[in-house]
Short mmCIF file of C-alpha atoms in Angstrom, two decimals:
data_model
loop_
_atom_site.label_atom_id
_atom_site.label_comp_id
_atom_site.label_asym_id
_atom_site.label_seq_id
_atom_site.Cartn_x
_atom_site.Cartn_y
_atom_site.Cartn_z
CA MET A 1 0.00 0.00 0.00
CA ALA A 2 1.35 3.38 -0.95
CA ASP A 3 0.00 6.71 0.18
CA SER A 4 0.60 9.97 -1.62
CA SER A 5 -1.17 13.26 -2.12
CA ARG A 6 -1.53 15.99 -4.69
CA SER A 7 -2.34 19.64 -4.40
CA GLY A 8 -6.01 20.52 -4.56
CA SER A 9 -8.89 18.19 -3.82
CA VAL A 10 -7.56 15.05 -5.49
CA SER A 11 -5.28 12.46 -3.91
CA VAL A 12 -4.49 8.77 -4.10
CA ASP A 13 -4.91 6.56 -1.05
CA VAL A 14 -4.14 3.07 -2.34
CA GLU A 15 -2.18 1.63 -5.23
CA ARG A 16 -2.18 -2.10 -5.86
CA ILE A 17 -1.48 -4.56 -8.64
CA SER A 18 -4.57 -6.30 -9.99
CA PHE A 19 -5.07 -8.48 -13.08
CA GLY A 20 -1.95 -7.13 -14.78
CA GLY A 21 -2.75 -3.47 -14.09
CA LYS A 22 -2.44 -1.03 -11.22
CA GLU A 23 -5.49 -0.05 -9.22
CA HIS A 24 -5.52 3.39 -7.63
CA LEU A 25 -8.03 4.66 -5.11
CA VAL A 26 -8.36 8.30 -6.11
CA ARG A 27 -10.00 10.72 -3.70
CA THR A 28 -12.02 13.33 -5.58
CA ARG A 29 -14.16 16.28 -4.49
CA CYS A 30 -17.20 13.93 -4.48
CA GLY A 31 -15.75 10.83 -2.84
CA SER A 32 -13.23 8.18 -3.80
CA VAL A 33 -13.23 6.10 -6.98
CA THR A 34 -11.09 3.15 -8.00
CA VAL A 35 -9.17 3.54 -11.25
CA ALA A 36 -7.41 0.56 -12.86
CA VAL A 37 -4.54 1.53 -15.17
CA TYR A 38 -3.33 -0.76 -17.96
CA GLY A 39 -0.54 -0.07 -20.41
CA ASP A 40 2.20 2.46 -21.03
CA GLU A 41 1.37 5.70 -19.25
CA ASP A 42 3.36 7.65 -21.85
CA LYS A 43 0.73 6.80 -24.46
CA PRO A 44 -2.49 8.77 -25.04
CA ALA A 45 -5.21 8.04 -22.48
CA LEU A 46 -8.42 6.07 -23.02
CA ILE A 47 -10.96 6.53 -20.20
CA THR A 48 -13.65 3.89 -19.69
CA TYR A 49 -16.81 4.06 -17.58
CA PRO A 50 -19.22 1.10 -17.12
CA ASP A 51 -23.00 0.82 -16.77
CA VAL A 52 -24.99 0.54 -13.54
CA ALA A 53 -23.99 -2.39 -11.28
CA LEU A 54 -20.98 -3.24 -13.45
CA ASN A 55 -17.27 -2.56 -13.03
CA TYR A 56 -14.56 -2.45 -15.66
CA MET A 57 -14.06 -6.22 -15.61
CA SER A 58 -17.73 -7.18 -15.99
CA CYS A 59 -18.37 -4.44 -18.57
CA PHE A 60 -15.24 -4.43 -20.77
CA GLN A 61 -13.66 -7.85 -20.26
CA GLY A 62 -15.20 -9.30 -23.43
CA LEU A 63 -13.86 -6.44 -25.54
CA PHE A 64 -10.35 -6.50 -24.09
CA PHE A 65 -10.19 -10.30 -24.25
CA CYS A 66 -10.77 -10.00 -28.00
CA PRO A 67 -7.14 -10.15 -29.25
CA GLU A 68 -7.63 -7.77 -32.17
CA ALA A 69 -9.43 -5.14 -30.08
CA ALA A 70 -6.91 -5.46 -27.24
CA SER A 71 -4.01 -5.01 -29.66
CA LEU A 72 -5.69 -2.00 -31.28
CA LEU A 73 -6.43 -0.26 -27.97
CA LEU A 74 -3.36 -1.22 -25.92
CA HIS A 75 -1.05 -0.52 -28.85
CA ASN A 76 -2.32 3.06 -29.04
CA PHE A 77 -3.52 3.93 -25.52
CA CYS A 78 -2.95 3.63 -21.84
CA ILE A 79 -6.30 2.49 -20.45
CA TYR A 80 -7.77 4.16 -17.36
CA HIS A 81 -10.80 2.16 -16.17
CA ILE A 82 -12.94 4.25 -13.80
CA ASN A 83 -15.26 2.26 -11.56
CA PRO A 84 -18.36 4.01 -10.17
CA GLN A 85 -18.12 4.52 -6.42
CA GLY A 86 -18.41 1.22 -4.58
CA HIS A 87 -18.56 -0.92 -7.75
CA GLU A 88 -15.04 -2.35 -7.52
CA LEU A 89 -14.47 -5.93 -6.33
CA GLY A 90 -14.58 -6.22 -2.56
CA ALA A 91 -16.10 -2.77 -2.07
CA ALA A 92 -17.64 -2.01 1.31
CA PRO A 93 -21.12 -0.49 1.53
CA ILE A 94 -21.12 3.28 1.29
CA SER A 95 -22.65 4.89 4.35
CA SER A 96 -26.17 6.26 4.00
CA ASP A 97 -24.82 9.48 5.55
CA VAL A 98 -22.79 10.17 2.41
CA PRO A 99 -24.82 12.32 -0.04
CA VAL A 100 -25.78 10.68 -3.33
CA PRO A 101 -23.78 12.41 -6.09
CA THR A 102 -25.54 14.14 -8.96
CA VAL A 103 -24.63 13.30 -12.53
CA ASP A 104 -22.68 16.57 -12.65
CA ASP A 105 -20.72 15.37 -9.62
CA LEU A 106 -19.91 12.15 -11.49
CA ALA A 107 -18.68 14.13 -14.50
CA ASP A 108 -16.55 16.30 -12.22
CA GLN A 109 -15.07 13.14 -10.70
CA VAL A 110 -13.81 12.19 -14.17
CA ALA A 111 -12.10 15.59 -14.39
CA ASP A 112 -10.52 14.99 -10.98
CA VAL A 113 -9.20 11.61 -12.14
CA LEU A 114 -7.63 13.25 -15.18
CA ASP A 115 -6.06 15.89 -12.95
CA PHE A 116 -4.60 13.27 -10.64
CA PHE A 117 -2.91 11.40 -13.49
CA SER A 118 -1.89 14.70 -15.16
CA LEU A 119 -3.84 13.85 -18.30
CA GLY A 120 -4.73 16.44 -20.90
CA SER A 121 -7.11 15.50 -23.72
CA VAL A 122 -8.42 11.92 -23.66
CA MET A 123 -10.43 9.41 -25.65
CA CYS A 124 -13.54 8.10 -23.85
CA LEU A 125 -15.36 4.74 -23.98
CA GLY A 126 -18.59 4.38 -21.97
CA VAL A 127 -21.55 2.02 -21.76
CA THR A 128 -25.15 3.25 -21.19
CA ALA A 129 -25.04 5.10 -17.83
CA GLY A 130 -21.27 5.35 -18.18
CA ALA A 131 -21.73 6.72 -21.69
CA TYR A 132 -24.02 9.40 -20.27
CA VAL A 133 -21.44 10.40 -17.64
CA LEU A 134 -18.66 10.65 -20.23
CA THR A 135 -20.87 12.58 -22.66
CA LEU A 136 -21.77 15.01 -19.88
CA PHE A 137 -18.07 15.27 -19.06
CA ALA A 138 -17.38 16.07 -22.74
CA THR A 139 -20.00 18.84 -22.75
CA LYS A 140 -18.58 20.39 -19.56
CA TYR A 141 -14.89 19.96 -20.41
CA ARG A 142 -14.86 20.06 -24.19
CA GLU A 143 -11.15 20.80 -24.48
CA ARG A 144 -10.33 17.60 -22.56
CA VAL A 145 -12.07 15.11 -24.89
CA ILE A 146 -10.70 14.27 -28.33
CA GLY A 147 -13.22 11.52 -29.08
CA LEU A 148 -16.17 9.52 -27.75
CA MET A 149 -16.91 5.83 -28.29
CA LEU A 150 -20.33 5.21 -26.76
CA VAL A 151 -22.21 1.92 -26.35
CA SER A 152 -26.02 2.08 -26.06
CA PRO A 153 -25.75 5.62 -24.67
CA LEU A 154 -28.27 7.70 -22.76
CA CYS A 155 -28.54 11.41 -23.45
CA LYS A 156 -32.14 12.41 -22.62
CA ALA A 157 -33.75 12.82 -19.22
CA PRO A 158 -35.62 9.64 -18.26
CA SER A 159 -39.14 9.32 -19.59
CA TRP A 160 -41.91 8.97 -17.04
CA SER A 161 -42.07 5.23 -17.69
CA GLU A 162 -38.30 4.78 -17.27
CA TRP A 163 -38.27 6.99 -14.17
CA LEU A 164 -41.10 5.01 -12.57
CA TYR A 165 -39.54 1.67 -13.56
CA ASN A 166 -36.24 2.71 -11.97
CA LYS A 167 -38.05 3.91 -8.83
CA VAL A 168 -39.57 0.45 -8.40
CA LEU A 169 -36.16 -1.10 -9.04
CA LEU A 170 -34.58 1.23 -6.47
CA ASN A 171 -37.13 0.17 -3.84
CA LEU A 172 -36.50 -3.50 -4.60
CA LEU A 173 -32.75 -2.92 -4.38
CA TYR A 174 -33.15 -1.17 -1.04
CA TYR A 175 -35.21 -3.92 0.56
CA TYR A 176 -34.07 -7.11 -1.19
CA GLY A 177 -30.65 -6.45 -2.72
CA THR A 178 -29.61 -7.85 -6.10
CA GLN A 179 -31.58 -11.06 -5.79
CA GLY A 180 -34.55 -12.41 -7.74
CA LEU A 181 -36.44 -9.83 -9.78
CA VAL A 182 -33.76 -7.15 -9.41
CA LYS A 183 -31.13 -9.40 -10.94
CA GLU A 184 -33.44 -10.33 -13.82
CA CYS A 185 -34.17 -6.64 -14.48
CA LEU A 186 -30.46 -5.85 -14.62
CA LEU A 187 -29.76 -8.78 -16.95
CA GLN A 188 -32.59 -7.60 -19.21
CA ARG A 189 -30.95 -4.16 -19.22
CA TYR A 190 -27.66 -5.64 -20.45
CA PHE A 191 -28.37 -8.62 -22.70
CA SER A 192 -30.63 -9.74 -25.54
CA LYS A 193 -33.41 -12.24 -24.81
CA LYS A 194 -31.60 -14.91 -26.81
CA LEU A 195 -28.51 -14.65 -24.62
CA ARG A 196 -30.55 -14.69 -21.40
CA GLY A 197 -32.09 -17.96 -22.49
CA ASP A 198 -35.59 -19.35 -22.79
CA ALA A 199 -37.29 -22.61 -23.69
CA GLN A 200 -35.44 -22.63 -27.02
CA TYR A 201 -31.99 -21.36 -26.01
CA PRO A 202 -29.99 -22.17 -22.86
CA GLU A 203 -28.69 -19.33 -20.73
CA SER A 204 -25.26 -18.27 -22.00
CA ASP A 205 -22.02 -18.48 -20.05
CA ILE A 206 -21.72 -14.68 -20.24
CA VAL A 207 -25.05 -14.23 -18.45
CA GLN A 208 -24.18 -16.84 -15.83
CA ALA A 209 -20.88 -15.09 -15.13
CA CYS A 210 -22.66 -11.75 -14.85
CA LYS A 211 -25.13 -13.24 -12.36
CA SER A 212 -22.25 -14.39 -10.17
CA LEU A 213 -20.64 -10.96 -10.28
CA LEU A 214 -23.92 -9.26 -9.35
CA ASP A 215 -24.12 -11.48 -6.27
CA GLU A 216 -20.85 -9.97 -5.06
CA LYS A 217 -21.99 -6.35 -5.40
CA GLN A 218 -23.17 -4.18 -2.54
CA SER A 219 -26.79 -3.31 -3.28
CA GLU A 220 -26.47 0.02 -1.43
CA ASN A 221 -23.74 1.12 -3.85
CA ILE A 222 -25.72 0.07 -6.92
CA TRP A 223 -28.70 1.97 -5.51
CA ARG A 224 -26.65 5.16 -5.33
CA PHE A 225 -25.46 5.02 -8.94
CA LEU A 226 -28.91 4.13 -10.27
CA GLN A 227 -30.44 6.96 -8.21
CA SER A 228 -27.96 9.43 -9.74
CA ILE A 229 -28.71 8.26 -13.28
CA ASN A 230 -32.47 8.30 -12.68
CA GLU A 231 -32.21 12.01 -11.83
CA ARG A 232 -30.14 12.87 -14.92
CA HIS A 233 -30.92 15.89 -17.06
CA ASP A 234 -31.31 16.20 -20.82
CA LEU A 235 -28.09 16.72 -22.80
CA THR A 236 -29.77 17.24 -26.17
CA ASN A 237 -29.13 20.99 -26.39
CA SER A 238 -25.46 20.51 -25.51
CA LEU A 239 -24.74 17.84 -28.10
CA ARG A 240 -24.50 20.22 -31.06
CA LYS A 241 -21.68 22.03 -29.29
CA LEU A 242 -19.52 18.91 -29.24
CA LYS A 243 -16.82 18.99 -31.91
CA CYS A 244 -15.07 15.77 -31.00
CA ARG A 245 -15.67 12.75 -33.21
CA THR A 246 -18.23 10.31 -31.85
CA LEU A 247 -18.76 6.62 -32.63
CA ILE A 248 -22.01 5.13 -31.29
CA PHE A 249 -22.73 1.40 -31.01
CA VAL A 250 -26.17 0.13 -30.07
CA GLY A 251 -27.63 -3.35 -29.99
CA GLU A 252 -30.70 -3.89 -32.13
CA ASN A 253 -32.51 -5.29 -29.09
CA SER A 254 -31.24 -2.74 -26.58
CA GLU A 255 -33.74 -1.11 -24.23
CA PHE A 256 -31.94 2.14 -25.06
CA HIS A 257 -32.01 1.81 -28.83
CA GLU A 258 -34.27 4.85 -29.21
CA ASP A 259 -31.94 6.98 -27.06
CA ALA A 260 -28.96 6.07 -29.24
CA ILE A 261 -30.87 6.97 -32.42
CA HIS A 262 -31.96 10.26 -30.86
CA MET A 263 -28.39 11.08 -29.86
CA ASN A 264 -27.11 10.34 -33.34
CA THR A 265 -29.63 12.75 -34.87
CA LYS A 266 -28.69 15.56 -32.49
CA LEU A 267 -24.92 15.34 -32.84
CA ASP A 268 -23.16 17.18 -35.65
CA ARG A 269 -23.33 14.58 -38.42
CA ARG A 270 -19.92 15.61 -39.74
CA TYR A 271 -18.38 14.08 -36.63
CA CYS A 272 -20.67 11.16 -35.78
CA ALA A 273 -21.37 7.59 -36.94
CA LEU A 274 -23.93 5.09 -35.66
CA ILE A 275 -23.38 1.31 -35.73
CA GLU A 276 -26.40 -0.91 -35.02
CA VAL A 277 -25.49 -4.47 -34.06
CA LYS A 278 -28.00 -7.12 -35.02
CA ASP A 279 -29.33 -9.64 -32.45
CA CYS A 280 -27.62 -7.85 -29.56
CA GLY A 281 -28.67 -6.16 -26.34
CA SER A 282 -27.17 -3.05 -24.76
CA LEU A 283 -23.88 -4.55 -23.57
CA VAL A 284 -22.22 -4.90 -26.97
CA THR A 285 -18.79 -4.99 -25.30
CA GLU A 286 -19.68 -8.38 -23.78
CA GLU A 287 -22.31 -9.84 -26.10
CA GLN A 288 -20.71 -9.10 -29.49
CA PRO A 289 -17.31 -7.42 -28.91
CA TYR A 290 -16.00 -8.47 -32.33
CA ALA A 291 -18.71 -6.34 -33.91
CA MET A 292 -16.91 -3.29 -32.55
CA LEU A 293 -13.51 -4.05 -34.01
CA MET A 294 -13.61 -2.74 -37.58
CA PRO A 295 -15.67 0.41 -36.84
CA MET A 296 -13.25 1.28 -34.01
CA GLU A 297 -10.28 0.65 -36.26
CA TYR A 298 -11.55 3.03 -38.95
CA PHE A 299 -12.63 5.55 -36.33
CA LEU A 300 -9.13 5.62 -34.82
CA MET A 301 -7.53 5.93 -38.26
CA GLY A 302 -8.87 9.48 -38.23
CA TYR A 303 -6.43 10.15 -35.39
CA GLY A 304 -3.52 8.45 -37.13
CA LEU A 305 -3.84 5.40 -34.86
CA TYR A 306 -3.53 1.87 -36.25
CA ARG A 307 -3.59 -1.73 -35.13
CA PRO A 308 -0.29 -3.66 -35.37
CA TYR A 309 -0.58 -6.26 -38.10
CA GLN A 310 1.28 -9.18 -36.53
CA LEU A 311 -2.03 -10.59 -35.28
CA SER A 312 -4.16 -12.38 -37.84
CA SER A 313 -7.88 -11.81 -38.03
CA SER A 314 -9.94 -13.99 -35.75
CA PRO A 315 -12.09 -16.65 -37.45
CA ARG A 316 -14.84 -15.76 -34.98
CA SER A 317 -15.07 -12.20 -36.21
CA PRO A 318 -18.32 -11.42 -38.07
CA LEU A 319 -16.66 -8.38 -39.55
CA SER A 320 -15.73 -8.91 -43.18
CA PRO A 321 -15.97 -6.43 -46.04
CA CYS A 322 -19.22 -7.99 -47.25
CA CYS A 323 -20.85 -7.30 -43.85
CA ILE A 324 -19.91 -3.63 -43.64
CA SER A 325 -21.41 -0.73 -45.48
CA PRO A 326 -18.97 0.55 -48.16
CA GLU A 327 -19.64 4.06 -46.84
CA LEU A 328 -18.25 3.09 -43.44
CA LEU A 329 -15.19 1.49 -45.02
CA SER A 330 -14.18 4.69 -46.80
CA PRO A 331 -11.37 6.58 -45.03
CA GLU A 332 -13.36 9.79 -45.30
CA SER A 333 -16.23 8.44 -43.22
CA MET A 334 -14.36 8.51 -39.92
CA GLY A 335 -10.98 9.89 -40.93
CA VAL A 336 -9.56 12.61 -43.05
CA LYS A 337 -12.80 14.08 -44.39
CA LEU A 338 -15.55 13.45 -41.89
CA LYS A 339 -18.85 13.35 -43.75
CA PRO A 340 -22.37 12.46 -42.57
CA ILE A 341 -23.05 8.73 -42.40
CA LYS A 342 -26.69 7.91 -43.05
CA THR A 343 -26.18 4.17 -43.30
CA ARG A 344 -26.93 2.04 -40.28
CA VAL A 345 -24.74 -1.03 -40.17
CA ALA A 346 -26.23 -4.41 -39.23
CA ILE A 347 -23.67 -6.99 -38.13
CA ASN A 348 -24.76 -10.48 -39.17
CA PHE A 349 -23.27 -13.79 -38.19
#
């Protein structure tokens, strides 16, 4: 354990080695968050932020275990995985005396993390609630974000039906924890019906692993993050001001499909592309991570970033030229000359 401090409101309390990376407990103006760092810290920074009740391992493991995606990202970036407060493995319950942060507080925490690691402009990768936090961060600190890669993102205030649904879920979390109906609701949030299993299809290994991880979470901490997200405000009017390039992935069967489409229409179309993944839920990073590979590769080409070519293409990858819109494959679409992309891409197996 190593203790150190920085000037201002940000300091690190704990540094430890975990799963090949270093985990830092960073104290911010709105409480402490765990940040796992992977890769060469001299490289540009990629910030990740997971969805409700997930941490960086349960949200991004599938993507980073994909050899081609891992080589693309780790070759070009140092990865800084931010866990929401109390979502890291072995987290203790957060006291009820601690105020629940607002979504603006969560965005400010991201800024504090960047300050601690002395990071300037960063690339961001977020999933659903995490995508909202990083998008809000980009609208508040525009000079600190060079690009957004968002998976099934939220950008509007919750509808009345979503707000009420989350209120019921919050009450169930408070009284019963992550068992029974709460766990099923969370799995429905993440995965397609086919992956969750039914009379025709068995439950997938990915879903079973996620169930086990949810059992280890502190329900009080999940409650806090969900409460923050359920009180989020609408970002629509701020989206046009974003000038960073944005790549949006959304599963065809995602509960947040409509939000992703709405966000795509409100962003400056010169800087945005939307990829719809067929037969997939919200958590594309786990359910179909290979579907993200080629769009990310062409997106990053616009920054002069490339994947090393010593790794051969995976036979499991559904991404071949015949599956991808020719418009997306053109260098101009996400690179040198950013033009509007009207095509929605369906990834078929």
